[in-house]
XYZ file of C-alpha atoms in Angstrom:
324
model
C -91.569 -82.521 209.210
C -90.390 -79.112 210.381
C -86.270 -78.169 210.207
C -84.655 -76.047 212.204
C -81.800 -73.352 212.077
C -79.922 -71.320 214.873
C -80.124 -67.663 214.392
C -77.985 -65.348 215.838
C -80.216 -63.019 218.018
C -77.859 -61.521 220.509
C -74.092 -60.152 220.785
C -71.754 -58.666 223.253
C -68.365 -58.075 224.311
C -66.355 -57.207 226.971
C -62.610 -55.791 227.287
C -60.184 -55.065 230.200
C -59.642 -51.671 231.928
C -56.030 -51.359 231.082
C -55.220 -50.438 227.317
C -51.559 -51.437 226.202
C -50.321 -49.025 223.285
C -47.377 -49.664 221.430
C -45.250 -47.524 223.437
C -45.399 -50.000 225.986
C -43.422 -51.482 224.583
C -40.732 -49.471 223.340
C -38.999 -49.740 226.698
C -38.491 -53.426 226.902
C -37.707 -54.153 223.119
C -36.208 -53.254 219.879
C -38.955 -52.036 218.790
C -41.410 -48.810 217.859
C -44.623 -47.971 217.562
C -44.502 -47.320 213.793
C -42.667 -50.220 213.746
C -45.778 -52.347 214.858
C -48.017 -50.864 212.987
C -46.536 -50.981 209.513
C -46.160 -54.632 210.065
C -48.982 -55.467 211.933
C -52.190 -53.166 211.669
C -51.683 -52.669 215.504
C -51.836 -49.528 217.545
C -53.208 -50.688 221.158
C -54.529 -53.798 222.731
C -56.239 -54.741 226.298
C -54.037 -56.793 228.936
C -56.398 -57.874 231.596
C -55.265 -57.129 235.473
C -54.587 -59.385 238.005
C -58.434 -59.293 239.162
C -59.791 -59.895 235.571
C -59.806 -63.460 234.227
C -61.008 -65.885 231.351
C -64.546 -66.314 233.032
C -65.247 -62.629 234.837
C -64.458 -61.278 230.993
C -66.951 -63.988 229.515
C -69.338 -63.355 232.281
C -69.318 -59.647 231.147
C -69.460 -60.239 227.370
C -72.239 -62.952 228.032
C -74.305 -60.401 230.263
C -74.707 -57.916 227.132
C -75.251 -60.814 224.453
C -78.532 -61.782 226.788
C -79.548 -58.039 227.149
C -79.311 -57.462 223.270
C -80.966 -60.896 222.454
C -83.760 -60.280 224.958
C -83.880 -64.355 226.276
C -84.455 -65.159 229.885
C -81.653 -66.327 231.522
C -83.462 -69.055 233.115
C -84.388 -70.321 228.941
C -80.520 -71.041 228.262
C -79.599 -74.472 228.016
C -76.159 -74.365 226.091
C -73.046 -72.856 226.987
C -70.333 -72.897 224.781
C -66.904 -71.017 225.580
C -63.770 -70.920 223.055
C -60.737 -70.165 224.875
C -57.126 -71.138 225.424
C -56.348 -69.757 228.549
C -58.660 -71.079 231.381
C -58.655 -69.810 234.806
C -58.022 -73.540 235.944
C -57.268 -76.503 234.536
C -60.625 -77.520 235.406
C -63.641 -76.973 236.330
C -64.001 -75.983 232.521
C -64.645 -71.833 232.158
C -68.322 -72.405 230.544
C -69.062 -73.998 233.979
C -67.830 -71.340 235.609
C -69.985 -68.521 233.490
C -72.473 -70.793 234.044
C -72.302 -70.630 237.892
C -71.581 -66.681 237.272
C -74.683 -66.149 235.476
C -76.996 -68.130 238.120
C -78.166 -70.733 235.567
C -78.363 -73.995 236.692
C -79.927 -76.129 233.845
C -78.277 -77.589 230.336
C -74.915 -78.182 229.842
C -71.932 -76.105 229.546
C -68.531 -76.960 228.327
C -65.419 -75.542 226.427
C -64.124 -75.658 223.065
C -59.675 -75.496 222.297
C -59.129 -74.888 218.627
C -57.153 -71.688 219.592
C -58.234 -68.836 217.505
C -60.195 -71.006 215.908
C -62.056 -71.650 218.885
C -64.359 -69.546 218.050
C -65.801 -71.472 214.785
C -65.703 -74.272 216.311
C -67.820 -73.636 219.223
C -70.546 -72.009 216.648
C -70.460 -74.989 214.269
C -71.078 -77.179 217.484
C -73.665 -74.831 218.972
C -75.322 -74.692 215.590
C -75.176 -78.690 215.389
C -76.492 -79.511 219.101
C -79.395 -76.767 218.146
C -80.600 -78.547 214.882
C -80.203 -81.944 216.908
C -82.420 -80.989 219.264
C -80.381 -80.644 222.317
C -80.533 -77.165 222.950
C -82.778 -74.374 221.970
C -81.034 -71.145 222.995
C -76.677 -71.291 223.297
C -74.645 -68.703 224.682
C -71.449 -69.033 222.510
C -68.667 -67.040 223.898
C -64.765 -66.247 222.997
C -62.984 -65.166 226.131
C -59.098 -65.003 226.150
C -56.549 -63.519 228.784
C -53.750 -64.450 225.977
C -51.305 -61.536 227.801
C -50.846 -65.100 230.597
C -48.580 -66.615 228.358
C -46.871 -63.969 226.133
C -42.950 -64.232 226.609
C -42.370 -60.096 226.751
C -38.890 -60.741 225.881
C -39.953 -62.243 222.229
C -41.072 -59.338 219.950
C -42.363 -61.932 217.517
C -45.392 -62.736 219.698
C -45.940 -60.119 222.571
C -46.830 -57.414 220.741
C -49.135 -59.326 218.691
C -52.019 -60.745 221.320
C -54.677 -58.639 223.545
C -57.135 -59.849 226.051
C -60.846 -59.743 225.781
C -64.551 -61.514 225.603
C -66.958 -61.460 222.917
C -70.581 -63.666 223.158
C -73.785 -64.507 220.690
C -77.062 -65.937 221.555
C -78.066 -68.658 219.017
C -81.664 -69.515 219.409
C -83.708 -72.441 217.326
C -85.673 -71.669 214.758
C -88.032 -73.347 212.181
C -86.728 -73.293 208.779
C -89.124 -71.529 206.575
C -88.257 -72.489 203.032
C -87.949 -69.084 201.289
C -84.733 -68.641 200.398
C -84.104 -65.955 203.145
C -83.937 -68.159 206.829
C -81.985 -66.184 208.872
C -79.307 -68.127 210.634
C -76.230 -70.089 209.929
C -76.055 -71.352 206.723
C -73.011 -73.631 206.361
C -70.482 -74.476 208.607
C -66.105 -76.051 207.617
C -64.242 -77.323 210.022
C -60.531 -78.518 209.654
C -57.186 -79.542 211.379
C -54.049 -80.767 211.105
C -51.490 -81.758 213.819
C -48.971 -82.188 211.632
C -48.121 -78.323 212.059
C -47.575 -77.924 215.488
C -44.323 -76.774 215.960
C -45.354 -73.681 213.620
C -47.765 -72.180 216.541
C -48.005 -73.735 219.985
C -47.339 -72.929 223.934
C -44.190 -74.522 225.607
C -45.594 -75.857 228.435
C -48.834 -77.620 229.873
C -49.807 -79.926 232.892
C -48.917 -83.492 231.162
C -45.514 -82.379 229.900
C -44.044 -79.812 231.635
C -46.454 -78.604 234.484
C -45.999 -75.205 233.582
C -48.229 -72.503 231.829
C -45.564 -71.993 228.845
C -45.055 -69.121 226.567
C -46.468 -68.418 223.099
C -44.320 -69.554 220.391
C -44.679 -69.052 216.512
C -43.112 -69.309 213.234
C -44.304 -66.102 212.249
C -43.516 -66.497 208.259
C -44.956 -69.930 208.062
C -47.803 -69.304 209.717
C -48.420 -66.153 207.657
C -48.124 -68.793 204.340
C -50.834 -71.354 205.941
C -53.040 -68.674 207.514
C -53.870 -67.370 204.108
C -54.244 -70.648 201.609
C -55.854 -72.757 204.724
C -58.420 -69.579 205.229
C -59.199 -68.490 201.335
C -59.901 -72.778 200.670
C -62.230 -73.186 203.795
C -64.018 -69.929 203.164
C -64.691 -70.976 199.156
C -65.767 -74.684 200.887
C -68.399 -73.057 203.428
C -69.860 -70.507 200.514
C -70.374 -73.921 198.275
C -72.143 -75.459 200.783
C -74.244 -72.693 201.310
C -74.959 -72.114 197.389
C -73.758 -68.632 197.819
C -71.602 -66.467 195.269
C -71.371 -62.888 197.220
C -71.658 -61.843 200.780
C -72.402 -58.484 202.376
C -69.913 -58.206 205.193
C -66.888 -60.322 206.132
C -65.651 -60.380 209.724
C -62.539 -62.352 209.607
C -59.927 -63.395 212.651
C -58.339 -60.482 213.677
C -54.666 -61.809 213.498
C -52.526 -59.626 211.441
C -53.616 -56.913 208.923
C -51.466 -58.516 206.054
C -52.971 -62.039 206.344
C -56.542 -59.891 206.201
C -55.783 -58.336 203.267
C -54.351 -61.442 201.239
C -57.364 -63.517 202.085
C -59.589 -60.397 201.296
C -58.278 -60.047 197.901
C -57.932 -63.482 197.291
C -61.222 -63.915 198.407
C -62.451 -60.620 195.707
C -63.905 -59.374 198.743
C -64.345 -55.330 198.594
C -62.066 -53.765 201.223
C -65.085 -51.613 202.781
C -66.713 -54.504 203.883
C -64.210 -56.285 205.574
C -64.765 -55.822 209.472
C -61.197 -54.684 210.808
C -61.096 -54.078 214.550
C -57.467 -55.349 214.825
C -55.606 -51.875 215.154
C -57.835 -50.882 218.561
C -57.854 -54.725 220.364
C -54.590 -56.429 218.861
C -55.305 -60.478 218.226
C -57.719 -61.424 220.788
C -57.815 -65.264 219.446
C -60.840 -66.928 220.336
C -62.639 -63.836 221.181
C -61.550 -61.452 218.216
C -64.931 -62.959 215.844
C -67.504 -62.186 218.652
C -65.871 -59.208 219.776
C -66.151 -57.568 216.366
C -69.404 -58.996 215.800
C -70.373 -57.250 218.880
C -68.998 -53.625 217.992
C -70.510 -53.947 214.042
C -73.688 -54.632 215.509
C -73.672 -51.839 217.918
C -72.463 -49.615 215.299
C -75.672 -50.574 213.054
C -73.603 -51.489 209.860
C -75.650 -55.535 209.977
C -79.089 -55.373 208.219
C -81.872 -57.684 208.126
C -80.592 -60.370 205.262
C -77.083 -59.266 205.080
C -74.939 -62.759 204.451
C -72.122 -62.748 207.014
C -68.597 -64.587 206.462
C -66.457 -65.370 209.737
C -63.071 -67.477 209.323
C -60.375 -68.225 211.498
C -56.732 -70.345 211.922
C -55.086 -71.294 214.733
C -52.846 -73.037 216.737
C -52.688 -77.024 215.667
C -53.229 -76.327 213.003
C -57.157 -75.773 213.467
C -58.904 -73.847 210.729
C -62.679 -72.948 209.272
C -65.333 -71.023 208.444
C -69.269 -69.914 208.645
C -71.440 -68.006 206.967
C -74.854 -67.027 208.067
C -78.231 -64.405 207.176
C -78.542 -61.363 209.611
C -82.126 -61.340 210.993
């Protein structure tokens, strides 16, 4: 009886008009551009303007990850969207691509795991594919995170950017060579327990307000690293690997990058780092920077691909998957 994997045959991003450098915000806080950047990686990010949102940037980002996978629209039957800022409450934003798009069949829903998002959407996508429910997925990470950045907190605004990144994950039989293309393990973890560490103040049961961004920069810095070197060793076990090719971690901070990295022995060179041109995008910073590696040709056929992420909750986890 045949198996089945999900390959990744399509990506694409999309960013903002406006670009935000650091002397922005030089201005409004006690801060500087060199500042930012020794402690952060960061030298410009993407704040999306009042006619952008969540769904026209995933629309975008989506568009591209059809054109480069070369599906018919009319043959998607998953939508998948990772985000944590929503144009609405509800309808959900994947409905809303969905309707943007013109496609009318399958389902479509979101994902909140925060920058996490992300991983969890593909370990979903990948599951629903090899259940049979679905047999090509648009998985997309859209965020307009600039909505709820306090610009009086230096912690936090300077960190986040806004953007959209988007695969196409299409079934495929499993040919038992030792090669398949596709994802190859998926971890998934959380823990509530840490909430208070990374959250937004407000919400629609509690407060019925949007909230700010808030963050315990130093803790979180401590959990990012453990939580995302003992998931990453978890999803390489399951996948009976001992090296990769290319890494393409969360884009959060370049300090928590490096730490895993060398934790990790990972060589420096092949460590995607898209962090100083596009800030922390959250859900979207994965797909985005799987989108500009693959336009930039580095991917080859068989490279073995490493993506993890932490976020808000806590939420945290990893995939790894062949290059076709």
């Amino acid at each position: 009886m045949p198996t089945y994997s999900s390959v990744i045959t399509g990506t694409g991003h999309h960013l903002p008009k406006r670009v935000i450098a650091n002397s922005y915000f030089e201005d409004k806080l006690d801060t500087s551009d060199e500042w930012i950047i020794t402690r952060t990686g960061i030298k410009q990010r993407y704040f999306a303007d009042h006619e952008e949102t969540t769904s026209t940037l995933g629309i975008e980002a989506a568009k591209k990850a059809i054109s480069d996978s070369g599906v018919a629209l009319s043959d998607i039957d998953l939508i998948l969207v990772a985000t944590s800022t929503p144009d609405l409450t509800f309808p959900s934003v994947a409905t809303q691509i969905q309707a943007g798009l013109g496609i009318e069949k399958g389902c479509a829903f979101d994902i909140q795991a925060v920058c996490a998002g992300f991983v969890f959407a593909v370990a979903n996508a990948n599951a629903l594919i090899k259940a049979g429910e679905a047999t090509k997925a648009l998985v997309i990470g859209t965020e307009t995170f600039s909505r709820i950045l306090d610009q009086k907190d230096r912690s936090t605004c300077i960190l986040f950017g806004d953007g959209a990144g988007a695969i196409v994950l299409e079934k495929t039989e499993v040919v038992d060579d030792g090669k398949q293309a596709g994802i190859l393990a998926t971890d998934l973890n959380s823990n509530g327990r840490y909430r208070e560490l990374l959250y937004v103040d407000g919400g629609v049961s509690s407060t019925q307000t949007t909230g700010y961004l808030r963050m315990q920069g130093r803790e979180v810095f401590r959990h990012a690293v453990n939580k995302l070197v003992s998931s990453s060793e978890r999803v390489m076990n399951k996948a009976n690997l001992d090296t990769i090719d290319w890494a393409v971690p969360h884009q959060a901070n370049f300090r928590i990058i490096q730490q895993t990295s060398q934790r990790l022995n990972l060589d420096k060179d092949k460590v995607i780092l898209t962090l100083d041109k596009l800030g922390n995008t959250s859900a979207a910073s994965i797909p985005i920077s799987l989108s500009i590696t693959n336009q930039e040709g580095k991917f080859k056929p068989g490279d073995i691909i490493l993506s993890h992420a932490i976020g808000g909750g806590f939420c945290w986890g990893s995939f790894v998957f062949r290059w076709q």
